[in-house]
Structure formats: C-alpha cells, structure tokens
N, CA and C atoms as an extended XYZ file, in Angstrom:
543
Properties=species:S:1:pos:R:3:atomname:S:1:resname:S:1:resid:I:1 pbc="F F F"
N       152.107       93.127      113.990 N   MET     1
C       153.196       92.184      114.029 CA  MET     1
C       153.047       91.358      115.304 C   MET     1
N       153.317       90.088      115.200 N   ARG     2
C       153.117       89.228      116.352 CA  ARG     2
C       154.423       89.005      117.091 C   ARG     2
N       154.315       88.745      118.346 N   GLY     3
C       155.499       88.451      119.133 CA  GLY     3
C       155.929       87.008      118.934 C   GLY     3
N       157.205       86.771      118.968 N   ILE     4
C       157.728       85.415      118.845 CA  ILE     4
C       158.769       85.199      119.914 C   ILE     4
N       158.958       83.987      120.269 N   GLY     5
C       160.032       83.627      121.181 CA  GLY     5
C       160.850       82.538      120.524 C   GLY     5
N       162.126       82.599      120.661 N   LEU     6
C       162.995       81.609      120.049 CA  LEU     6
C       163.786       80.895      121.137 C   LEU     6
N       163.131       80.029      121.898 N   PRO     7
C       163.848       79.385      122.994 CA  PRO     7
C       165.015       78.535      122.525 C   PRO     7
N       164.956       78.033      121.292 N   GLN     8
C       166.045       77.217      120.781 CA  GLN     8
C       167.351       78.009      120.721 C   GLN     8
N       167.270       79.311      120.684 N   LEU     9
C       168.463       80.138      120.563 CA  LEU     9
C       169.062       80.496      121.920 C   LEU     9
N       168.544       79.912      122.983 N   SER    10
C       169.056       80.263      124.304 CA  SER    10
C       170.545       79.957      124.440 C   SER    10
N       171.068       79.040      123.643 N   ILE    11
C       172.501       78.746      123.706 CA  ILE    11
C       173.338       79.926      123.236 C   ILE    11
N       172.713       80.854      122.537 N   PHE    12
C       173.440       82.006      122.019 CA  PHE    12
C       173.302       83.229      122.926 C   PHE    12
N       172.580       83.089      123.999 N   TYR    13
C       172.338       84.198      124.898 CA  TYR    13
C       173.593       84.517      125.698 C   TYR    13
N       173.865       85.785      125.838 N   SER    14
C       175.025       86.200      126.620 CA  SER    14
C       174.650       87.409      127.450 C   SER    14
N       175.065       87.426      128.709 N   ARG    15
C       174.806       88.575      129.571 CA  ARG    15
C       176.024       89.469      129.694 C   ARG    15
N       177.141       89.060      129.145 N   GLY    16
C       178.373       89.828      129.270 CA  GLY    16
C       178.340       91.115      128.475 C   GLY    16
N       179.146       92.075      128.902 N   ALA    17
C       179.208       93.355      128.203 CA  ALA    17
C       179.853       93.209      126.833 C   ALA    17
N       180.776       92.258      126.679 N   ARG    18
C       181.425       92.019      125.387 CA  ARG    18
C       181.051       90.613      124.930 C   ARG    18
N       179.822       90.438      124.408 N   PRO    19
C       179.413       89.105      123.994 CA  PRO    19
C       180.266       88.600      122.843 C   PRO    19
N       180.361       87.299      122.733 N   HIS    20
C       181.163       86.686      121.682 CA  HIS    20
C       180.269       85.956      120.688 C   HIS    20
N       180.777       85.785      119.488 N   ALA    21
C       180.097       85.042      118.421 CA  ALA    21
C       178.657       85.502      118.284 C   ALA    21
N       177.734       84.565      118.378 N   LEU    22
C       176.322       84.861      118.178 CA  LEU    22
C       175.676       85.105      119.530 C   LEU    22
N       175.108       86.282      119.710 N   THR    23
C       174.514       86.605      120.992 CA  THR    23
C       173.116       87.152      120.808 C   THR    23
N       172.350       87.104      121.858 N   ARG    24
C       170.990       87.600      121.818 CA  ARG    24
C       170.769       88.547      122.982 C   ARG    24
N       170.124       89.638      122.692 N   SER    25
C       169.680       90.549      123.730 CA  SER    25
C       168.186       90.290      123.897 C   SER    25
N       167.791       89.640      124.969 N   HIS    26
C       166.421       89.168      125.149 CA  HIS    26
C       165.459       90.318      125.417 C   HIS    26
N       164.401       90.369      124.642 N   ARG    27
C       163.309       91.322      124.824 CA  ARG    27
C       163.804       92.755      124.995 C   ARG    27
N       164.549       93.215      124.034 N   SER    28
C       165.066       94.576      124.072 CA  SER    28
C       163.916       95.573      124.170 C   SER    28
N       164.088       96.607      124.942 N   ALA    29
C       163.044       97.615      125.079 CA  ALA    29
C       163.116       98.651      123.967 C   ALA    29
N       164.189       98.616      123.183 N   ARG    30
C       164.361       99.584      122.110 CA  ARG    30
C       163.272       99.394      121.056 C   ARG    30
N       162.749      100.473      120.525 N   ALA    31
C       161.746      100.384      119.465 CA  ALA    31
C       162.131      101.338      118.353 C   ALA    31
N       161.670      101.054      117.178 N   TYR    32
C       161.932      101.932      116.042 CA  TYR    32
C       160.705      101.941      115.149 C   TYR    32
N       160.420      103.068      114.478 N   PRO    33
C       159.291      103.096      113.554 CA  PRO    33
C       159.688      102.476      112.221 C   PRO    33
N       158.808      101.705      111.634 N   GLU    34
C       159.031      101.202      110.280 CA  GLU    34
C       159.002      102.432      109.380 C   GLU    34
N       159.922      102.499      108.427 N   GLU    35
C       160.062      103.699      107.612 CA  GLU    35
C       158.800      104.070      106.846 C   GLU    35
N       158.065      103.076      106.382 N   ASN    36
C       156.973      103.381      105.471 CA  ASN    36
C       155.598      103.122      106.074 C   ASN    36
N       155.496      102.976      107.362 N   VAL    37
C       154.202      102.737      107.979 CA  VAL    37
C       153.949      103.863      108.970 C   VAL    37
N       152.997      104.709      108.655 N   THR    38
C       152.693      105.854      109.490 CA  THR    38
C       152.079      105.412      110.813 C   THR    38
N       152.533      106.013      111.893 N   ASN    39
C       151.990      105.787      113.230 CA  ASN    39
C       152.069      104.338      113.699 C   ASN    39
N       153.009      103.582      113.217 N   THR    40
C       153.190      102.205      113.666 CA  THR    40
C       154.580      102.082      114.258 C   THR    40
N       154.655      101.521      115.440 N   VAL    41
C       155.947      101.287      116.069 CA  VAL    41
C       156.074       99.793      116.310 C   VAL    41
N       157.187       99.226      115.868 N   ALA    42
C       157.447       97.805      116.089 CA  ALA    42
C       158.493       97.680      117.185 C   ALA    42
N       158.196       96.936      118.202 N   THR    43
C       159.145       96.716      119.281 CA  THR    43
C       160.075       95.584      118.894 C   THR    43
N       161.349       95.808      119.054 N   VAL    44
C       162.327       94.766      118.762 CA  VAL    44
C       162.242       93.734      119.880 C   VAL    44
N       161.885       92.499      119.515 N   LEU    45
C       161.716       91.439      120.498 CA  LEU    45
C       162.998       90.662      120.730 C   LEU    45
N       163.758       90.473      119.682 N   GLU    46
C       164.993       89.699      119.765 CA  GLU    46
C       166.057       90.428      118.954 C   GLU    46
N       167.268       90.481      119.461 N   THR    47
C       168.383       91.060      118.720 CA  THR    47
C       169.547       90.085      118.786 C   THR    47
N       170.144       89.824      117.643 N   TYR    48
C       171.257       88.887      117.540 CA  TYR    48
C       172.437       89.595      116.901 C   TYR    48
N       173.628       89.224      117.322 N   ARG    49
C       174.858       89.732      116.715 CA  ARG    49
C       175.567       88.529      116.119 C   ARG    49
N       175.802       88.564      114.804 N   THR    50
C       176.492       87.462      114.143 CA  THR    50
C       177.800       87.973      113.560 C   THR    50
N       178.757       87.074      113.434 N   THR    51
C       180.064       87.459      112.895 CA  THR    51
C       180.418       86.677      111.640 C   THR    51
N       179.449       85.932      111.107 N   SER    52
C       179.696       85.190      109.868 CA  SER    52
C       178.366       84.837      109.224 C   SER    52
N       178.418       84.476      107.949 N   GLU    53
C       177.210       84.035      107.261 CA  GLU    53
C       176.658       82.771      107.913 C   GLU    53
N       177.538       81.897      108.379 N   VAL    54
C       177.108       80.655      109.041 CA  VAL    54
C       176.227       80.986      110.250 C   VAL    54
N       176.615       81.986      111.029 N   GLU    55
C       175.832       82.370      112.199 CA  GLU    55
C       174.516       83.030      111.804 C   GLU    55
N       174.528       83.841      110.740 N   THR    56
C       173.295       84.457      110.252 CA  THR    56
C       172.313       83.379      109.814 C   THR    56
N       172.807       82.386      109.093 N   VAL    57
C       171.978       81.260      108.654 CA  VAL    57
C       171.412       80.527      109.870 C   VAL    57
N       172.214       80.364      110.919 N   ALA    58
C       171.761       79.659      112.127 CA  ALA    58
C       170.595       80.377      112.801 C   ALA    58
N       170.648       81.707      112.872 N   VAL    59
C       169.546       82.471      113.459 CA  VAL    59
C       168.269       82.221      112.664 C   VAL    59
N       168.362       82.319      111.345 N   ALA    60
C       167.185       82.118      110.494 CA  ALA    60
C       166.674       80.684      110.575 C   ALA    60
N       167.586       79.738      110.635 N   ARG    61
C       167.193       78.321      110.718 CA  ARG    61
C       166.342       78.080      111.967 C   ARG    61
N       166.759       78.653      113.094 N   GLU    62
C       165.995       78.475      114.332 CA  GLU    62
C       164.653       79.189      114.259 C   GLU    62
N       164.612       80.371      113.660 N   LEU    63
C       163.341       81.070      113.471 CA  LEU    63
C       162.406       80.217      112.623 C   LEU    63
N       162.909       79.639      111.547 N   ALA    64
C       162.085       78.848      110.623 CA  ALA    64
C       161.406       77.688      111.327 C   ALA    64
N       162.038       77.141      112.325 N   ARG    65
C       161.456       76.000      113.044 CA  ARG    65
C       160.204       76.384      113.821 C   ARG    65
N       159.988       77.692      114.025 N   THR    66
C       158.804       78.163      114.745 CA  THR    66
C       157.694       78.612      113.802 C   THR    66
N       157.951       78.607      112.496 N   LEU    67
C       157.013       79.165      111.522 CA  LEU    67
C       155.957       78.166      111.083 C   LEU    67
N       154.831       78.722      110.619 N   SER    68
C       153.760       77.909      110.057 CA  SER    68
C       153.238       78.597      108.801 C   SER    68
N       152.407       77.884      108.054 N   ALA    69
C       151.847       78.443      106.819 CA  ALA    69
C       151.127       79.751      107.137 C   ALA    69
N       151.369       80.751      106.321 N   GLY    70
C       150.775       82.065      106.513 CA  GLY    70
C       151.709       83.070      107.156 C   GLY    70
N       152.845       82.614      107.662 N   ASP    71
C       153.815       83.545      108.240 CA  ASP    71
C       154.556       84.271      107.124 C   ASP    71
N       154.760       85.562      107.316 N   VAL    72
C       155.448       86.405      106.339 CA  VAL    72
C       156.651       87.035      107.027 C   VAL    72
N       157.822       86.870      106.417 N   ILE    73
C       159.052       87.449      106.939 CA  ILE    73
C       159.376       88.671      106.088 C   ILE    73
N       159.326       89.848      106.687 N   LEU    74
C       159.635       91.104      106.002 CA  LEU    74
C       161.095       91.430      106.284 C   LEU    74
N       161.930       91.382      105.246 N   LEU    75
C       163.373       91.576      105.408 CA  LEU    75
C       163.780       92.987      105.010 C   LEU    75
N       164.458       93.665      105.928 N   TYR    76
C       164.951       95.020      105.718 CA  TYR    76
C       166.467       95.005      105.870 C   TYR    76
N       167.153       95.770      105.038 N   GLY    77
C       168.606       95.873      105.159 CA  GLY    77
C       169.213       96.394      103.878 C   GLY    77
N       170.387       96.980      104.009 N   ASP    78
C       171.091       97.513      102.850 CA  ASP    78
C       171.541       96.394      101.923 C   ASP    78
N       171.953       96.784      100.742 N   LEU    79
C       172.520       95.848       99.778 CA  LEU    79
C       173.716       95.154      100.419 C   LEU    79
N       173.725       93.838      100.376 N   GLY    80
C       174.824       93.074      100.952 CA  GLY    80
C       174.730       92.831      102.448 C   GLY    80
N       173.612       93.195      103.054 N   ALA    81
C       173.472       93.035      104.509 CA  ALA    81
C       173.371       91.575      104.933 C   ALA    81
N       172.853       90.731      104.063 N   GLY    82
C       172.702       89.316      104.408 CA  GLY    82
C       171.273       88.818      104.336 C   GLY    82
N       170.413       89.540      103.620 N   LYS    83
C       169.012       89.139      103.520 CA  LYS    83
C       168.860       87.779      102.837 C   LYS    83
N       169.572       87.564      101.732 N   THR    84
C       169.475       86.281      101.032 CA  THR    84
C       170.077       85.162      101.872 C   THR    84
N       171.154       85.430      102.581 N   ALA    85
C       171.727       84.422      103.485 CA  ALA    85
C       170.702       84.053      104.556 C   ALA    85
N       169.970       85.040      105.040 N   PHE    86
C       168.933       84.780      106.033 CA  PHE    86
C       167.863       83.861      105.445 C   PHE    86
N       167.478       84.106      104.198 N   VAL    87
C       166.475       83.251      103.547 CA  VAL    87
C       167.021       81.834      103.374 C   VAL    87
N       168.315       81.700      103.109 N   ARG    88
C       168.920       80.355      103.045 CA  ARG    88
C       168.733       79.620      104.375 C   ARG    88
N       168.885       80.333      105.459 N   GLY    89
C       168.665       79.736      106.772 CA  GLY    89
C       167.209       79.364      106.999 C   GLY    89
N       166.291       80.221      106.535 N   LEU    90
C       164.870       79.879      106.622 CA  LEU    90
C       164.600       78.586      105.863 C   LEU    90
N       165.162       78.493      104.657 N   ALA    91
C       164.971       77.294      103.831 CA  ALA    91
C       165.477       76.059      104.568 C   ALA    91
N       166.662       76.166      105.120 N   GLU    92
C       167.250       75.032      105.842 CA  GLU    92
C       166.373       74.621      107.025 C   GLU    92
N       165.873       75.599      107.762 N   GLY    93
C       165.014       75.310      108.904 CA  GLY    93
C       163.679       74.702      108.517 C   GLY    93
N       163.246       74.961      107.285 N   LEU    94
C       162.001       74.374      106.776 CA  LEU    94
C       162.240       73.032      106.101 C   LEU    94
N       163.506       72.634      105.971 N   GLY    95
C       163.824       71.350      105.354 CA  GLY    95
C       164.088       71.409      103.865 C   GLY    95
N       164.273       72.608      103.332 N   VAL    96
C       164.606       72.796      101.918 CA  VAL    96
C       166.123       72.874      101.808 C   VAL    96
N       166.684       72.340      100.749 N   GLN    97
C       168.130       72.438      100.543 CA  GLN    97
C       168.505       73.907      100.378 C   GLN    97
N       169.282       74.435      101.291 N   ARG    98
C       169.605       75.866      101.232 CA  ARG    98
C       170.448       76.220      100.023 C   ARG    98
N       171.163       75.241       99.457 N   GLU    99
C       171.976       75.508       98.271 CA  GLU    99
C       171.108       75.921       97.086 C   GLU    99
N       169.834       75.542       97.110 N   GLU   100
C       168.917       75.902       96.031 CA  GLU   100
C       168.548       77.380       96.068 C   GLU   100
N       168.712       78.025       97.206 N   VAL   101
C       168.244       79.397       97.394 CA  VAL   101
C       169.241       80.387       96.812 C   VAL   101
N       168.730       81.231       95.924 N   SER   102
C       169.528       82.331       95.383 CA  SER   102
C       168.648       83.569       95.372 C   SER   102
N       169.267       84.711       95.245 N   SER   103
C       168.511       85.953       95.242 CA  SER   103
C       167.650       86.030       93.987 C   SER   103
N       166.343       86.226       94.150 N   PRO   104
C       165.470       86.323       92.977 CA  PRO   104
C       165.380       87.747       92.424 C   PRO   104
N       166.502       88.469       92.426 N   THR   105
C       166.491       89.858       91.972 CA  THR   105
C       165.928       89.993       90.562 C   THR   105
N       166.248       89.059       89.688 N   PHE   106
C       165.773       89.168       88.308 CA  PHE   106
C       164.511       88.367       88.051 C   PHE   106
N       164.312       87.264       88.776 N   THR   107
C       163.081       86.490       88.608 CA  THR   107
C       161.968       87.030       89.498 C   THR   107
N       162.309       87.829       90.477 N   LEU   108
C       161.420       88.501       91.425 CA  LEU   108
C       160.799       87.583       92.469 C   LEU   108
N       160.443       86.355       92.093 N   LEU   109
C       159.793       85.452       93.034 CA  LEU   109
C       160.233       84.023       92.756 C   LEU   109
N       160.671       83.338       93.798 N   GLN   110
C       161.057       81.927       93.704 CA  GLN   110
C       160.182       81.139       94.667 C   GLN   110
N       159.933       79.891       94.306 N   GLU   111
C       159.226       78.983       95.198 CA  GLU   111
C       160.115       77.778       95.447 C   GLU   111
N       160.270       77.416       96.701 N   TYR   112
C       161.084       76.263       97.072 CA  TYR   112
C       160.194       75.259       97.792 C   TYR   112
N       160.202       74.042       97.303 N   ARG   113
C       159.409       72.959       97.903 CA  ARG   113
C       160.349       71.883       98.409 C   ARG   113
N       159.793       70.899       99.049 N   GLY   114
C       160.593       69.779       99.513 CA  GLY   114
C       160.785       69.768      101.011 C   GLY   114
N       160.380       70.833      101.670 N   GLY   115
C       160.476       70.895      103.122 CA  GLY   115
C       159.111       70.688      103.750 C   GLY   115
N       159.010       70.966      105.026 N   ARG   116
C       157.730       70.777      105.706 CA  ARG   116
C       156.689       71.799      105.267 C   ARG   116
N       157.146       72.944      104.732 N   LEU   117
C       156.263       73.972      104.171 CA  LEU   117
C       156.923       74.541      102.925 C   LEU   117
N       156.127       74.984      101.942 N   PRO   118
C       156.728       75.698      100.816 CA  PRO   118
C       157.294       77.037      101.303 C   PRO   118
N       158.377       77.464      100.684 N   LEU   119
C       158.974       78.766      100.971 CA  LEU   119
C       158.903       79.595       99.703 C   LEU   119
N       158.257       80.755       99.802 N   PHE   120
C       158.181       81.702       98.696 CA  PHE   120
C       159.129       82.847       99.028 C   PHE   120
N       159.975       83.192       98.075 N   HIS   121
C       161.044       84.171       98.301 CA  HIS   121
C       160.923       85.264       97.247 C   HIS   121
N       160.547       86.464       97.677 N   ALA   122
C       160.382       87.605       96.776 CA  ALA   122
C       161.495       88.617       97.019 C   ALA   122
N       161.935       89.249       95.946 N   ASP   123
C       162.951       90.300       96.026 CA  ASP   123
C       162.398       91.513       95.291 C   ASP   123
N       162.114       92.577       96.028 N   LEU   124
C       161.483       93.768       95.458 CA  LEU   124
C       162.484       94.843       95.052 C   LEU   124
N       163.771       94.536       95.081 N   TYR   125
C       164.822       95.528       94.847 CA  TYR   125
C       164.610       96.332       93.566 C   TYR   125
N       164.288       95.666       92.467 N   ARG   126
C       164.183       96.352       91.175 CA  ARG   126
C       162.821       96.999       90.937 C   ARG   126
N       161.887       96.803       91.829 N   LEU   127
C       160.527       97.302       91.616 CA  LEU   127
C       160.317       98.631       92.329 C   LEU   127
N       159.735       99.573       91.601 N   ASN   128
C       159.439      100.877       92.181 CA  ASN   128
C       157.970      101.236       92.094 C   ASN   128
N       157.265      100.627       91.175 N   ASP   129
C       155.854      100.912       90.962 CA  ASP   129
C       155.018       99.944       91.802 C   ASP   129
N       154.149      100.454       92.666 N   PRO   130
C       153.320       99.571       93.492 CA  PRO   130
C       152.506       98.569       92.670 C   PRO   130
N       152.158       98.932       91.449 N   ARG   131
C       151.396       97.991       90.607 CA  ARG   131
C       152.238       96.782       90.237 C   ARG   131
N       153.551       96.994       90.030 N   GLU   132
C       154.437       95.859       89.732 CA  GLU   132
C       154.497       94.901       90.921 C   GLU   132
N       154.523       95.470       92.099 N   ILE   133
C       154.555       94.644       93.305 CA  ILE   133
C       153.235       93.890       93.449 C   ILE   133
N       152.118       94.573       93.212 N   ASP   134
C       150.810       93.912       93.266 CA  ASP   134
C       150.719       92.772       92.267 C   ASP   134
N       151.336       92.945       91.097 N   ASP   135
C       151.293       91.915       90.052 CA  ASP   135
C       151.993       90.621       90.467 C   ASP   135
N       152.863       90.682       91.463 N   LEU   136
C       153.527       89.465       91.936 CA  LEU   136
C       152.552       88.521       92.639 C   LEU   136
N       151.432       89.043       93.121 N   GLY   137
C       150.434       88.210       93.787 CA  GLY   137
C       150.856       87.718       95.160 C   GLY   137
N       151.629       88.507       95.873 N   LEU   138
C       152.122       88.084       97.186 CA  LEU   138
C       150.984       87.800       98.162 C   LEU   138
N       149.929       88.604       98.105 N   ASP   139
C       148.791       88.382       99.002 CA  ASP   139
C       148.165       87.011       98.771 C   ASP   139
N       148.128       86.590       97.523 N   GLU   140
C       147.493       85.316       97.179 CA  GLU   140
C       148.314       84.111       97.631 C   GLU   140
N       149.627       84.247       97.678 N   ILE   141
C       150.456       83.092       98.046 CA  ILE   141
C       150.837       83.067       99.522 C   ILE   141
N       150.595       84.145      100.231 N   ALA   142
C       151.051       84.249      101.624 CA  ALA   142
C       150.542       83.114      102.506 C   ALA   142
N       149.338       82.649      102.301 N   ASP   143
C       148.777       81.603      103.159 CA  ASP   143
C       149.177       80.196      102.746 C   ASP   143
N       149.841       80.053      101.613 N   ARG   144
C       150.181       78.718      101.099 CA  ARG   144
C       151.494       78.178      101.653 C   ARG   144
N       152.209       78.967      102.407 N   GLY   145
C       153.491       78.546      102.966 CA  GLY   145
C       154.084       79.703      103.737 C   GLY   145
N       155.404       79.767      103.783 N   VAL   146
C       156.114       80.885      104.402 CA  VAL   146
C       156.561       81.810      103.278 C   VAL   146
N       156.299       83.092      103.430 N   LEU   147
C       156.675       84.090      102.431 CA  LEU   147
C       157.762       84.980      103.016 C   LEU   147
N       158.921       85.030      102.358 N   ALA   148
C       160.024       85.914      102.761 CA  ALA   148
C       160.152       87.004      101.704 C   ALA   148
N       160.101       88.266      102.126 N   ILE   149
C       160.137       89.395      101.192 CA  ILE   149
C       161.366       90.247      101.475 C   ILE   149
N       162.339       90.210      100.542 N   GLU   150
C       163.502       91.096      100.635 CA  GLU   150
C       163.105       92.475      100.134 C   GLU   150
N       163.694       93.504      100.719 N   TRP   151
C       163.407       94.898      100.396 CA  TRP   151
C       161.939       95.216      100.706 C   TRP   151
N       161.482       94.768      101.866 N   ALA   152
C       160.089       94.953      102.277 CA  ALA   152
C       159.707       96.425      102.406 C   ALA   152
N       160.695       97.301      102.538 N   GLU   153
C       160.382       98.731      102.622 CA  GLU   153
C       159.723       99.239      101.348 C   GLU   153
N       159.802       98.474      100.268 N   LYS   154
C       159.168       98.884       99.013 CA  LYS   154
C       157.672       98.597       99.004 C   LYS   154
N       157.193       97.817       99.948 N   LEU   155
C       155.753       97.588      100.053 CA  LEU   155
C       155.092       98.894      100.457 C   LEU   155
N       153.995       99.239       99.806 N   ALA   156
C       153.312      100.491      100.120 CA  ALA   156
C       152.909      100.530      101.589 C   ALA   156
N       152.454       99.416      102.079 N   ARG   157
C       152.034       99.312      103.476 CA  ARG   157
C       152.005       97.836      103.840 C   ARG   157
N       153.004       97.359      104.581 N   PRO   158
C       152.982       95.946      104.968 CA  PRO   158
C       151.742       95.671      105.819 C   PRO   158
N       150.874       94.834      105.333 N   HIS   159
C       149.585       94.623      105.979 CA  HIS   159
C       149.345       93.162      106.358 C   HIS   159
N       150.381       92.378      106.327 N   TYR   160
C       150.216       90.961      106.608 CA  TYR   160
C       149.933       90.753      108.089 C   TYR   160
N       148.889       89.994      108.372 N   GLU   161
C       148.460       89.767      109.743 CA  GLU   161
C       149.523       89.043      110.564 C   GLU   161
N       150.239       88.123      109.932 N   ARG   162
C       151.231       87.320      110.648 CA  ARG   162
C       152.630       87.642      110.137 C   ARG   162
N       152.979       88.913      110.214 N   ALA   163
C       154.280       89.358      109.712 CA  ALA   163
C       155.309       89.419      110.831 C   ALA   163
N       156.523       89.061      110.470 N   ILE   164
C       157.674       89.172      111.356 CA  ILE   164
C       158.689       90.030      110.618 C   ILE   164
N       159.045       91.167      111.192 N   ALA   165
C       160.028       92.051      110.565 CA  ALA   165
C       161.425       91.647      111.020 C   ALA   165
N       162.322       91.514      110.056 N   VAL   166
C       163.720       91.181      110.336 CA  VAL   166
C       164.574       92.280      109.716 C   VAL   166
N       165.274       93.015      110.565 N   ARG   167
C       166.135       94.107      110.100 CA  ARG   167
C       167.580       93.673      110.303 C   ARG   167
N       168.356       93.667      109.199 N   ILE   168
C       169.763       93.258      109.259 CA  ILE   168
C       170.620       94.480      108.955 C   ILE   168
N       171.532       94.797      109.870 N   THR   169
C       172.413       95.946      109.660 CA  THR   169
C       173.869       95.501      109.717 C   THR   169
N       174.683       96.192      108.901 N   HIS   170
C       176.125       95.932      108.860 CA  HIS   170
C       176.801       96.510      110.090 C   HIS   170
N       177.800       95.819      110.531 N   GLY   171
C       178.701       96.359      111.535 CA  GLY   171
C       180.090       96.370      110.919 C   GLY   171
N       181.105       96.330      111.735 N   ASP   172
C       182.477       96.247      111.234 CA  ASP   172
C       182.735       94.862      110.654 C   ASP   172
N       183.386       94.804      109.509 N   GLY   173
C       183.741       93.526      108.891 CA  GLY   173
C       182.520       92.686      108.590 C   GLY   173
N       182.505       91.463      109.114 N   ASP   174
C       181.399       90.539      108.877 CA  ASP   174
C       180.320       90.599      109.954 C   ASP   174
N       180.416       91.538      110.863 N   VAL   175
C       179.449       91.643      111.950 CA  VAL   175
C       178.110       92.133      111.407 C   VAL   175
N       177.051       91.448      111.828 N   ARG   176
C       175.693       91.840      111.479 CA  ARG   176
C       174.877       91.892      112.766 C   ARG   176
N       173.958       92.843      112.826 N   THR   177
C       172.981       92.882      113.898 CA  THR   177
C       171.640       92.550      113.276 C   THR   177
N       170.980       91.548      113.824 N   ILE   178
C       169.697       91.082      113.298 CA  ILE   178
C       168.645       91.359      114.360 C   ILE   178
N       167.691       92.234      114.038 N   SER   179
C       166.611       92.575      114.960 CA  SER   179
C       165.325       91.949      114.445 C   SER   179
N       164.649       91.222      115.310 N   VAL   180
C       163.410       90.536      114.949 CA  VAL   180
C       162.278       91.175      115.736 C   VAL   180
N       161.228       91.603      115.030 N   SER   181
C       160.063       92.189      115.706 CA  SER   181
C       158.784       91.721      115.053 C   SER   181
C-alpha cells in the first residue's frame, strides 16, 4: 500500500482534544492488520471524523483529486457505514456527477465516465466464491481508471500495487471514522 498525503484537507485539521465537524489526525501511529492478509500490517496514514454524509463525501472528493489511473480504493466497513457515499465523493472529485453513483450490489460492477478518469465501482457484498470475484475482471480494468471496491475483505488477497485502504466505522449517530492507509 502506498502512502498518500492530502494537503487539501488541512482545513479540516484540528489539534484540540474535542475536535468539531470534520477533523484529521495527521499521520497516526496506530496500525491494524488487514483481516484477510497474513503478515501484512497497514499503517493508518490519515484519520478523519465526519458527522454527516456531506462531510464523508468531502473527504473522498479531496482524495479523488490526488488519484491517477491504476489507483485502487479498497473499501472496508459494515453495512451502512458509508462506503457508497464515499464512492459518490470519489466520483465528484473525478468530475463525474455523483448523483449517478448507486450501490452496485446487484449489478456488481458499474462504470462511470465523464470525468477526468473513468471510475469503476465494484460491490462484492453478495459474492462468496473467489471464482465469482475473479469473473468480474477487476485485475483487467484496474489500470484503465480508478477502481473502488466495496467489501474488499472478500478479496482472497488484495494484491493491487497501487491500493489505498479506506476503513469506515460507525460511531454514535451519524459519526463516522474514516481511516486511510
């Protein structure tokens, strides 16, 4: 996994003990193992706290402005955590109409064009067999634009060279913690 910096988000940085709205904890030293990757530890580089879908979209929008073709966003989080909202923000940051973005739970893979790069959006929620995931051809499309994969924990082994892991966790109410590594 590669390191990224999001200087555009410096307006959201807070040093206070009780940060407000959207905040960032710069270069957190906390690390966690990816559930399905043996002997791999991903260091959390950026952590954001959002209190609304609008703020979650804003974090993703700023991340998208740093992306290039071949970047893969691995999205982790419980049902309803905000993974699809995050992809809407990626779309917006790439210049795609975010209103077009919906969860591809039943279609499995969507392609959005019209921005500076194509955005491919996969949802692995309903897939349990690794062969079904292979049949989506994610490896083949990864270099053609930005690939966002919801439920990335279902990948047998995330092996993308230019992967960015985004973990979204629920807090109280609409609070979300977004960790980028």
